[in-house]
Tab-separated table of C-alpha atoms in Angstrom:
chain	number	residue	atom	x	y	z
A	63	MET	CA	5.951	-20.996	-10.877
A	64	ARG	CA	8.089	-22.150	-13.811
A	65	PRO	CA	8.630	-25.967	-14.594
A	66	ARG	CA	12.410	-25.571	-13.581
A	67	VAL	CA	12.216	-23.834	-10.648
A	68	VAL	CA	9.319	-26.231	-9.569
A	69	PHE	CA	11.740	-28.797	-9.900
A	70	VAL	CA	14.498	-27.619	-7.830
A	71	LEU	CA	12.121	-26.399	-5.313
A	72	VAL	CA	10.786	-29.736	-4.956
A	73	PHE	CA	14.272	-31.198	-4.387
A	74	ALA	CA	14.647	-28.474	-1.870
A	75	ALA	CA	11.633	-29.677	0.286
A	76	LEU	CA	13.322	-33.275	-0.270
A	77	ILE	CA	16.355	-31.687	1.632
A	78	SER	CA	14.134	-29.827	4.026
A	79	VAL	CA	12.195	-33.149	5.209
A	80	ALA	CA	15.455	-35.165	5.669
A	81	ALA	CA	17.583	-32.063	7.239
A	82	PHE	CA	14.654	-31.174	10.143
A	83	GLY	CA	12.652	-34.337	10.248
A	84	TRP	CA	15.184	-37.334	9.905
A	85	PRO	CA	14.815	-37.827	14.105
A	86	LEU	CA	11.467	-38.732	13.223
A	87	ILE	CA	11.836	-41.128	10.383
A	88	VAL	CA	15.246	-42.441	10.183
A	89	ALA	CA	15.959	-45.377	12.147
A	90	PRO	CA	17.557	-45.292	15.848
A	91	GLU	CA	20.855	-47.370	14.722
A	92	ALA	CA	21.212	-45.013	11.890
A	93	GLY	CA	23.320	-42.993	14.556
A	94	LEU	CA	22.854	-39.525	12.845
A	95	ALA	CA	24.423	-36.538	14.748
A	96	GLN	CA	23.772	-32.903	14.480
A	97	GLY	CA	27.713	-31.986	14.563
A	98	VAL	CA	27.956	-34.204	11.734
A	99	ASP	CA	24.984	-33.250	9.602
A	100	ALA	CA	24.737	-29.472	9.850
A	101	PRO	CA	27.896	-29.049	7.328
A	102	TRP	CA	26.623	-31.475	5.153
A	103	LEU	CA	23.096	-29.794	4.984
A	104	PHE	CA	25.262	-26.349	4.484
A	105	ALA	CA	27.096	-27.917	1.607
A	106	LEU	CA	23.854	-28.834	-0.246
A	107	LEU	CA	22.086	-25.627	0.728
A	108	LEU	CA	24.196	-23.306	-0.853
A	109	PRO	CA	24.301	-24.886	-4.622
A	110	LEU	CA	20.526	-25.503	-4.298
A	111	VAL	CA	20.473	-21.797	-3.853
A	112	VAL	CA	22.476	-21.192	-6.834
A	113	ALA	CA	20.543	-23.765	-8.715
A	114	VAL	CA	16.830	-21.860	-7.907
A	115	VAL	CA	18.674	-18.512	-9.198
A	116	LEU	CA	19.962	-20.168	-12.322
A	117	ALA	CA	16.552	-21.995	-12.823
A	118	GLU	CA	14.836	-18.473	-12.676
A	119	LEU	CA	17.501	-16.701	-15.063
A	120	SER	CA	17.556	-19.236	-17.752
A	121	SER	CA	13.376	-19.520	-17.845
A	122	ASP	CA	13.581	-15.476	-18.266
A	123	GLY	CA	12.062	-15.321	-14.727
A	124	ILE	CA	14.306	-12.836	-13.345
A	125	ASP	CA	17.043	-10.407	-14.816
A	126	ALA	CA	20.259	-8.747	-13.819
A	127	LYS	CA	17.724	-5.767	-12.008
A	128	ALA	CA	15.756	-8.415	-10.102
A	129	VAL	CA	19.300	-9.819	-8.907
A	130	ALA	CA	20.148	-6.346	-7.944
A	131	VAL	CA	16.865	-6.405	-6.025
A	132	LEU	CA	17.406	-9.428	-4.485
A	133	GLY	CA	20.943	-8.023	-3.422
A	134	VAL	CA	19.180	-4.932	-1.825
A	135	LEU	CA	16.727	-6.715	-0.175
A	136	SER	CA	19.274	-9.371	1.420
A	137	ALA	CA	21.535	-6.477	2.586
A	138	LEU	CA	18.552	-4.734	4.328
A	139	GLY	CA	17.281	-8.099	6.182
A	140	ALA	CA	21.275	-8.339	7.421
A	141	ALA	CA	21.035	-4.923	8.809
A	142	LEU	CA	17.391	-5.401	10.187
A	143	ARG	CA	18.178	-8.818	12.104
A	144	PRO	CA	20.417	-7.281	14.744
A	145	LEU	CA	18.010	-4.834	15.653
A	146	GLY	CA	16.172	-7.742	17.453
A	147	ALA	CA	17.975	-10.916	16.803
A	148	GLY	CA	15.456	-12.923	18.626
A	149	THR	CA	16.088	-10.846	22.009
A	150	GLY	CA	12.951	-11.167	24.220
A	151	GLY	CA	11.228	-12.739	21.208
A	152	VAL	CA	11.480	-9.237	19.089
A	153	GLU	CA	12.206	-10.528	15.381
A	154	THR	CA	12.941	-7.472	12.655
A	155	VAL	CA	13.561	-9.597	9.834
A	156	PHE	CA	10.771	-11.842	9.354
A	157	PHE	CA	8.438	-9.276	8.026
A	158	LEU	CA	10.637	-8.238	4.907
A	159	LEU	CA	10.780	-11.812	4.076
A	160	VAL	CA	7.325	-12.415	3.906
A	161	LEU	CA	6.883	-9.011	1.883
A	162	GLY	CA	9.512	-10.008	-0.346
A	163	GLY	CA	8.220	-13.346	-1.104
A	164	ARG	CA	4.685	-12.092	-1.159
A	165	VAL	CA	5.717	-9.681	-4.204
A	166	PHE	CA	8.487	-11.436	-6.130
A	167	GLY	CA	7.065	-14.847	-5.813
A	168	PRO	CA	7.816	-18.177	-4.200
A	169	GLY	CA	11.111	-19.064	-5.836
A	170	PHE	CA	12.705	-15.371	-5.213
A	171	GLY	CA	11.489	-15.843	-1.807
A	172	PHE	CA	13.165	-19.213	-1.411
A	173	VAL	CA	16.392	-17.502	-2.192
A	174	LEU	CA	15.808	-14.235	-0.094
A	175	GLY	CA	15.388	-16.075	2.901
A	176	ASN	CA	18.543	-17.917	2.654
A	177	THR	CA	20.505	-15.010	1.561
A	178	ALA	CA	19.188	-12.526	3.955
A	179	LEU	CA	19.925	-15.053	6.913
A	180	PHE	CA	23.694	-15.943	5.559
A	181	ALA	CA	24.212	-12.115	5.311
A	182	SER	CA	22.836	-11.428	8.533
A	183	ALA	CA	25.061	-14.169	10.308
A	184	LEU	CA	28.503	-12.929	8.679
A	185	LEU	CA	27.223	-9.325	9.722
A	186	THR	CA	26.968	-10.443	13.596
A	187	GLY	CA	29.004	-13.404	13.723
A	188	GLY	CA	26.414	-16.095	14.341
A	189	VAL	CA	27.761	-18.593	11.695
A	190	GLY	CA	27.644	-22.139	13.508
A	191	PRO	CA	25.728	-25.451	13.109
A	192	TRP	CA	22.157	-23.677	13.806
A	193	LEU	CA	22.913	-21.551	10.316
A	194	PRO	CA	22.011	-23.737	7.617
A	195	TYR	CA	18.486	-24.614	9.680
A	196	GLN	CA	18.045	-21.060	9.769
A	197	MET	CA	18.124	-20.552	6.489
A	198	LEU	CA	16.244	-23.226	5.330
A	199	GLY	CA	13.542	-22.377	7.605
A	200	ALA	CA	13.664	-18.710	6.760
A	201	ALA	CA	13.691	-19.834	2.913
A	202	TRP	CA	10.432	-21.633	3.296
A	203	VAL	CA	8.773	-18.915	5.060
A	204	ALA	CA	9.464	-16.376	2.111
A	205	LEU	CA	8.348	-19.159	-0.279
A	206	GLY	CA	5.027	-19.641	1.359
A	207	ALA	CA	4.282	-15.866	1.189
A	208	GLY	CA	4.738	-16.180	-2.829
A	209	LEU	CA	2.167	-18.869	-2.952
A	210	LEU	CA	-0.405	-17.010	-0.971
A	211	PRO	CA	-4.092	-16.415	-2.520
A	212	ARG	CA	-3.927	-13.015	-4.750
A	213	TRP	CA	-6.373	-10.720	-2.584
A	214	ARG	CA	-5.539	-6.974	-2.523
A	215	GLY	CA	-6.176	-4.188	-0.022
A	216	GLY	CA	-6.991	-4.612	3.578
A	217	ALA	CA	-7.540	-8.452	3.142
A	218	GLU	CA	-4.287	-9.155	1.691
A	219	LEU	CA	-2.585	-7.090	4.683
A	220	ALA	CA	-5.043	-9.301	7.266
A	221	LEU	CA	-3.764	-12.448	5.420
A	222	LEU	CA	-0.267	-11.535	5.346
A	223	ALA	CA	-0.160	-10.798	8.700
A	224	VAL	CA	-1.916	-13.885	10.088
A	225	TYR	CA	0.476	-16.060	7.648
A	226	GLY	CA	3.624	-14.214	8.960
A	227	ALA	CA	2.522	-14.961	12.746
A	228	ALA	CA	1.806	-18.714	11.938
A	229	ALA	CA	4.976	-18.849	9.926
A	230	ALA	CA	6.813	-17.656	12.767
A	231	LEU	CA	5.791	-20.304	15.078
A	232	VAL	CA	6.398	-22.970	12.771
A	233	TYR	CA	9.853	-21.687	12.241
A	234	GLY	CA	10.499	-21.908	15.663
A	235	LEU	CA	8.877	-25.291	16.428
A	236	LEU	CA	11.277	-26.299	13.182
A	237	LEU	CA	14.335	-24.844	14.616
A	238	ASN	CA	13.742	-26.688	18.209
A	239	LEU	CA	13.467	-29.798	16.089
A	240	SER	CA	16.955	-29.234	14.629
A	241	PHE	CA	18.527	-29.693	18.223
A	242	TRP	CA	15.830	-31.031	20.407
A	243	PRO	CA	16.905	-34.767	19.992
A	244	PHE	CA	20.301	-33.911	21.465
A	245	ALA	CA	19.160	-31.451	23.920
A	246	LEU	CA	18.140	-33.435	27.105
A	247	GLY	CA	19.404	-37.076	26.357
A	248	THR	CA	16.937	-39.598	27.161
A	249	GLY	CA	15.435	-39.650	30.536
A	250	SER	CA	12.866	-36.725	30.620
A	251	ALA	CA	9.413	-36.401	29.662
A	252	LEU	CA	10.347	-34.001	27.026
A	253	SER	CA	13.139	-36.085	25.443
A	254	PHE	CA	13.272	-37.360	22.172
A	255	GLN	CA	12.918	-41.454	21.948
A	256	PRO	CA	14.688	-42.903	19.315
A	257	GLY	CA	12.335	-45.436	17.710
A	258	ALA	CA	9.212	-44.339	19.380
A	259	PRO	CA	5.933	-44.023	17.633
A	260	LEU	CA	5.766	-40.549	15.355
A	261	ALA	CA	2.759	-39.358	17.305
A	262	GLU	CA	4.746	-39.517	20.673
A	263	ASN	CA	7.820	-37.817	19.675
A	264	LEU	CA	5.836	-35.300	18.099
A	265	SER	CA	3.580	-34.737	21.153
A	266	ARG	CA	7.215	-34.593	23.275
A	267	LEU	CA	8.537	-31.811	20.694
A	268	VAL	CA	5.408	-29.680	21.307
A	269	VAL	CA	5.278	-30.105	24.891
A	270	PHE	CA	9.275	-29.266	24.522
A	271	SER	CA	8.593	-26.503	22.588
A	272	LEU	CA	5.707	-24.989	24.967
A	273	ALA	CA	8.302	-25.417	28.190
A	274	THR	CA	11.346	-23.795	26.686
A	275	SER	CA	10.306	-21.404	23.874
A	276	LEU	CA	6.934	-20.377	23.988
A	277	ALA	CA	7.551	-16.802	24.712
A	278	TRP	CA	10.052	-16.303	22.039
A	279	ASP	CA	8.100	-17.839	19.405
A	280	VAL	CA	4.917	-15.759	20.334
A	281	GLY	CA	7.262	-12.595	20.388
A	282	ARG	CA	8.452	-13.450	17.135
A	283	ALA	CA	4.946	-14.187	15.613
A	284	VAL	CA	3.528	-10.797	16.916
A	285	THR	CA	6.312	-8.849	15.941
A	286	THR	CA	6.155	-10.219	12.408
A	287	ALA	CA	2.325	-9.405	12.318
A	288	VAL	CA	2.650	-5.922	13.473
A	289	LEU	CA	5.739	-5.037	11.285
A	290	VAL	CA	3.391	-6.307	8.208
A	291	LEU	CA	0.657	-4.139	9.083
A	292	ALA	CA	2.344	-1.249	9.995
A	293	THR	CA	5.351	-1.135	6.891
A	294	GLY	CA	3.239	-3.421	4.332
A	295	PRO	CA	1.016	-0.724	2.438
A	296	VAL	CA	4.142	1.141	1.576
A	297	LEU	CA	6.826	-1.673	1.314
A	298	LEU	CA	4.029	-3.204	-0.946
A	299	ARG	CA	4.205	-0.434	-3.207
A	300	THR	CA	7.696	0.161	-3.475
A	301	LEU	CA	8.754	-3.650	-4.067
A	302	ARG	CA	6.032	-3.882	-6.710
A	303	ARG	CA	7.403	-0.958	-8.544
A	304	ALA	CA	10.569	-2.339	-8.428
A	305	ALA	CA	9.240	-5.857	-9.774
A	306	ARG	CA	7.690	-3.816	-12.737
A	307	ARG	CA	10.840	-2.072	-13.542
A	308	ALA	CA	12.866	-5.185	-13.132
A	309	VAL	CA	10.784	-6.862	-15.955
A	310	PHE	CA	10.120	-10.575	-14.036
A	311	ASP	CA	8.578	-11.476	-17.475
A	312	ARG	CA	8.627	-11.236	-20.995
A	313	GLY	CA	4.990	-9.911	-21.232
A	314	PRO	CA	3.347	-7.373	-18.735
A	315	VAL	CA	3.601	-8.066	-15.190
A	316	SER	CA	0.993	-8.132	-12.814
A	317	PRO	CA	0.552	-5.431	-10.279
A	318	GLY	CA	1.304	-8.359	-7.829
A	319	GLY	CA	4.318	-9.389	-9.332
A	320	SER	CA	5.120	-13.096	-9.982
A	321	GLY	CA	8.041	-15.470	-9.051
């Protein structure tokens, strides 16, 4: 990744830690609440996505053709998501984020995760305080795929499938963390305990996730892995052909693409 992109993504990582992890790291008396912090996160997230795009453009990381590819993939993700939309754990967009991030690189993947989830929310009317968390989580799923080792062939597909399944499970855990502190109050064994040790609250979060969303998270993981294996051979070739035509670098582009 180019230095400007790395700088912006490091800033995005700090925002991610604050957005998802604040219940575990801030003092109880801080008085933060989901209804207050979600709009602020959304206000920070959209300029951050624009900043990544501008950093890529100014570094000759992507060109107009690559932006067009981003628009096509975002629209495709928005069209695919309603086919599953998490119903029964079926999630039909994560495989596209994994494959897109894999081919076009982490910077492109970060933008793709945000724009695909945002477009799908507009299409389905799923706009709410949960949306910025969904966008940010999906962005890191796609970004992580761009950082995987550059294997090829069957090993690459297996790696992407395993990564997709693991990322889908972590995504579910992070989304739970975004609302768990407010979901149960403070009177149950699964509740968030302000001021409790980090390890204790993390264990409570894991138990809460196992009790409430395990079936959906596992379904998302299985769906993502299966779709990566089923569509990967064709989509990877197609996306890499698009990457070569988009000319992501001034010099020759490697078969794997670059972000």
